[in-house]
Amino acid sequence: TQLLEQSPQFLSIQEGENLTVYCNSSSVFSSLQWYRQEPGEGPVLLVTVVTGGEVKKLKRLTFQFGDARKDSSLHITAAQPGDTGLYLCAGVRVSNYQLIWGAGTKLIIKP
Amino acid sequence: GAGVSQSPRYKVAKRGQDVALRCDPISGHVSLFWYQQALGQGPEFLTYFQNEAQLDKSGLPSDRFFAERPEGSVSTLKIQRTQQEDSAVYLCASSLRHPSTNEKLFFGSGTQLSVL
């Protein structure tokens, strides 16, 4: 069974601080996607990383795919209250391109 | 419509009742997925359709769960004889093409099912 371990499960920090969320697996993925989900809504895709070692930036968010395509991280610089939400990683399986989801990181940024 | 639409948004059912959840994907999208999401957790895969063909139903938790997409557009997820453990948010997602490395999924807002 392919698993994607996401950590931390919960993070509450002050506005302006930096943070990193991790997704780790023992399995290789075709690509890895990061989503953000607001209460009462479905997940919204933020980014897809495809190549081992790839780094993508989305304003204050930096996404990295591990060299071996087994792990990924999301780093937020100078967090803002608007960054509050549930962040989910999802690995795309090599065999059939279905998504394997992490359990999510609930992020709260306090003003 | 502009996005994936799910109805109803909320459903309360008595244990043992049957329920039907509807998903209207983005027009023209080939792939349609159903997921189950417990509170504060990631989605769990239920089933996948490519057009009208149900290609993967390995995630359906029991034979009480049934999904269909008869004309390759609207899909219905039916749960028979609901149990309390069926309480969750049921998410529908669609994508333009079949799954691939870089294919983008668009999610609906979900149906929150509460079984009393």
GROMACS .gro file of N, CA, C and O in nm, chain A residues 48-88:
model
  164
   48THR      N    1   0.169   2.160  -0.915
   48THR     CA    2   0.213   2.024  -0.942
   48THR      C    3   0.363   2.027  -0.967
   48THR      O    4   0.410   2.107  -1.048
   49VAL      N    5   0.438   1.944  -0.893
   49VAL     CA    6   0.581   1.930  -0.920
   49VAL      C    7   0.604   1.794  -0.984
   49VAL      O    8   0.546   1.694  -0.939
   50VAL      N    9   0.686   1.792  -1.086
   50VAL     CA   10   0.698   1.673  -1.170
   50VAL      C   11   0.839   1.613  -1.170
   50VAL      O   12   0.856   1.492  -1.161
   51THR      N   13   0.938   1.699  -1.177
   51THR     CA   14   1.076   1.652  -1.192
   51THR      C   15   1.145   1.644  -1.056
   51THR      O   16   1.128   1.734  -0.973
   52GLY      N   17   1.223   1.539  -1.033
   52GLY     CA   18   1.297   1.527  -0.909
   52GLY      C   19   1.386   1.649  -0.887
   52GLY      O   20   1.456   1.690  -0.979
   53GLY      N   21   1.379   1.708  -0.767
   53GLY     CA   22   1.457   1.827  -0.737
   53GLY      C   23   1.391   1.957  -0.777
   53GLY      O   24   1.444   2.065  -0.750
   54GLU      N   25   1.275   1.949  -0.841
   54GLU     CA   26   1.208   2.069  -0.891
   54GLU      C   27   1.164   2.161  -0.776
   54GLU      O   28   1.120   2.114  -0.672
   55VAL      N   29   1.180   2.290  -0.798
   55VAL     CA   30   1.133   2.391  -0.703
   55VAL      C   31   1.040   2.485  -0.778
   55VAL      O   32   1.074   2.535  -0.886
   56LYS      N   33   0.922   2.507  -0.720
   56LYS     CA   34   0.828   2.603  -0.778
   56LYS      C   35   0.789   2.704  -0.672
   56LYS      O   36   0.772   2.669  -0.555
   57LYS      N   37   0.775   2.830  -0.717
   57LYS     CA   38   0.737   2.935  -0.623
   57LYS      C   39   0.606   2.997  -0.666
   57LYS      O   40   0.580   3.021  -0.784
   58LEU      N   41   0.522   3.021  -0.566
   58LEU     CA   42   0.393   3.086  -0.586
   58LEU      C   43   0.386   3.195  -0.480
   58LEU      O   44   0.345   3.172  -0.367
   59LYS      N   45   0.429   3.316  -0.517
   59LYS     CA   46   0.437   3.428  -0.423
   59LYS      C   47   0.521   3.387  -0.302
   59LYS      O   48   0.641   3.362  -0.315
   60ARG      N   49   0.464   3.380  -0.184
   60ARG     CA   50   0.540   3.347  -0.063
   60ARG      C   51   0.547   3.197  -0.036
   60ARG      O   52   0.603   3.154   0.064
   61LEU      N   53   0.493   3.117  -0.128
   61LEU     CA   54   0.493   2.972  -0.110
   61LEU      C   55   0.599   2.909  -0.201
   61LEU      O   56   0.605   2.941  -0.320
   62THR      N   57   0.682   2.823  -0.144
   62THR     CA   58   0.784   2.752  -0.221
   62THR      C   59   0.761   2.603  -0.206
   62THR      O   60   0.753   2.551  -0.094
   63PHE      N   61   0.750   2.535  -0.318
   63PHE     CA   62   0.724   2.391  -0.323
   63PHE      C   63   0.848   2.322  -0.378
   63PHE      O   64   0.907   2.366  -0.475
   64GLN      N   65   0.885   2.211  -0.314
   64GLN     CA   66   1.001   2.136  -0.361
   64GLN      C   67   0.967   1.988  -0.371
   64GLN      O   68   0.899   1.933  -0.285
   65PHE      N   69   1.013   1.925  -0.477
   65PHE     CA   70   0.998   1.781  -0.496
   65PHE      C   71   1.133   1.717  -0.471
   65PHE      O   72   1.234   1.765  -0.522
   66GLY      N   73   1.137   1.613  -0.391
   66GLY     CA   74   1.263   1.548  -0.360
   66GLY      C   75   1.331   1.490  -0.484
   66GLY      O   76   1.264   1.456  -0.582
   67ASP      N   77   1.461   1.476  -0.476
   67ASP     CA   78   1.538   1.425  -0.590
   67ASP      C   79   1.488   1.288  -0.635
   67ASP      O   80   1.486   1.258  -0.755
   68ALA      N   81   1.449   1.205  -0.539
   68ALA     CA   82   1.404   1.069  -0.571
   68ALA      C   83   1.255   1.062  -0.598
   68ALA      O   84   1.201   0.953  -0.621
   69ARG      N   85   1.188   1.175  -0.598
   69ARG     CA   86   1.043   1.184  -0.623
   69ARG      C   87   0.962   1.101  -0.523
   69ARG      O   88   0.859   1.042  -0.557
   70LYS      N   89   1.009   1.100  -0.397
   70LYS     CA   90   0.937   1.029  -0.291
   70LYS      C   91   0.883   1.126  -0.187
   70LYS      O   92   0.803   1.086  -0.103
   71ASP      N   93   0.932   1.249  -0.187
   71ASP     CA   94   0.891   1.340  -0.082
   71ASP      C   95   0.882   1.482  -0.136
   71ASP      O   96   0.935   1.514  -0.244
   72SER      N   97   0.815   1.568  -0.060
   72SER     CA   98   0.796   1.706  -0.103
   72SER      C   99   0.778   1.795   0.018
   72SER      O  100   0.744   1.747   0.128
   73SER      N  101   0.804   1.922  -0.001
   73SER     CA  102   0.784   2.018   0.107
   73SER      C  103   0.718   2.144   0.054
   73SER      O  104   0.730   2.179  -0.063
   74LEU      N  105   0.647   2.208   0.145
   74LEU     CA  106   0.584   2.338   0.118
   74LEU      C  107   0.635   2.434   0.224
   74LEU      O  108   0.618   2.410   0.344
   75HIS      N  109   0.701   2.540   0.180
   75HIS     CA  110   0.754   2.640   0.273
   75HIS      C  111   0.679   2.771   0.250
   75HIS      O  112   0.664   2.815   0.136
   76ILE      N  113   0.629   2.828   0.359
   76ILE     CA  114   0.561   2.958   0.351
   76ILE      C  115   0.646   3.060   0.425
   76ILE      O  116   0.682   3.041   0.543
   77THR      N  117   0.677   3.167   0.357
   77THR     CA  118   0.756   3.276   0.415
   77THR      C  119   0.664   3.387   0.461
   77THR      O  120   0.569   3.424   0.389
   78ALA      N  121   0.690   3.440   0.579
   78ALA     CA  122   0.612   3.553   0.632
   78ALA      C  123   0.463   3.526   0.622
   78ALA      O  124   0.390   3.597   0.551
   79ALA      N  125   0.418   3.422   0.692
   79ALA     CA  126   0.279   3.378   0.683
   79ALA      C  127   0.182   3.491   0.717
   79ALA      O  128   0.208   3.574   0.804
   80GLN      N  129   0.069   3.490   0.647
   80GLN     CA  130  -0.037   3.587   0.665
   80GLN      C  131  -0.165   3.516   0.711
   80GLN      O  132  -0.184   3.398   0.681
   81PRO      N  133  -0.253   3.587   0.781
   81PRO     CA  134  -0.380   3.523   0.822
   81PRO      C  135  -0.456   3.462   0.706
   81PRO      O  136  -0.525   3.361   0.722
   82GLY      N  137  -0.442   3.520   0.588
   82GLY     CA  138  -0.508   3.465   0.469
   82GLY      C  139  -0.455   3.330   0.426
   82GLY      O  140  -0.516   3.264   0.340
   83ASP      N  141  -0.342   3.288   0.481
   83ASP     CA  142  -0.286   3.156   0.449
   83ASP      C  143  -0.353   3.045   0.530
   83ASP      O  144  -0.329   2.927   0.505
   84THR      N  145  -0.435   3.082   0.625
   84THR     CA  146  -0.504   2.983   0.708
   84THR      C  147  -0.586   2.889   0.622
   84THR      O  148  -0.654   2.931   0.529
   85GLY      N  149  -0.577   2.759   0.653
   85GLY     CA  150  -0.652   2.660   0.578
   85GLY      C  151  -0.595   2.522   0.598
   85GLY      O  152  -0.500   2.503   0.674
   86LEU      N  153  -0.654   2.426   0.528
   86LEU     CA  154  -0.605   2.288   0.530
   86LEU      C  155  -0.522   2.266   0.403
   86LEU      O  156  -0.571   2.285   0.293
   87TYR      N  157  -0.397   2.230   0.422
   87TYR     CA  158  -0.306   2.205   0.309
   87TYR      C  159  -0.291   2.054   0.292
   87TYR      O  160  -0.260   1.982   0.387
   88LEU      N  161  -0.310   2.009   0.170
   88LEU     CA  162  -0.307   1.866   0.139
   88LEU      C  163  -0.205   1.839   0.031
   88LEU      O  164  -0.198   1.912  -0.069
   0.00000   0.00000   0.00000
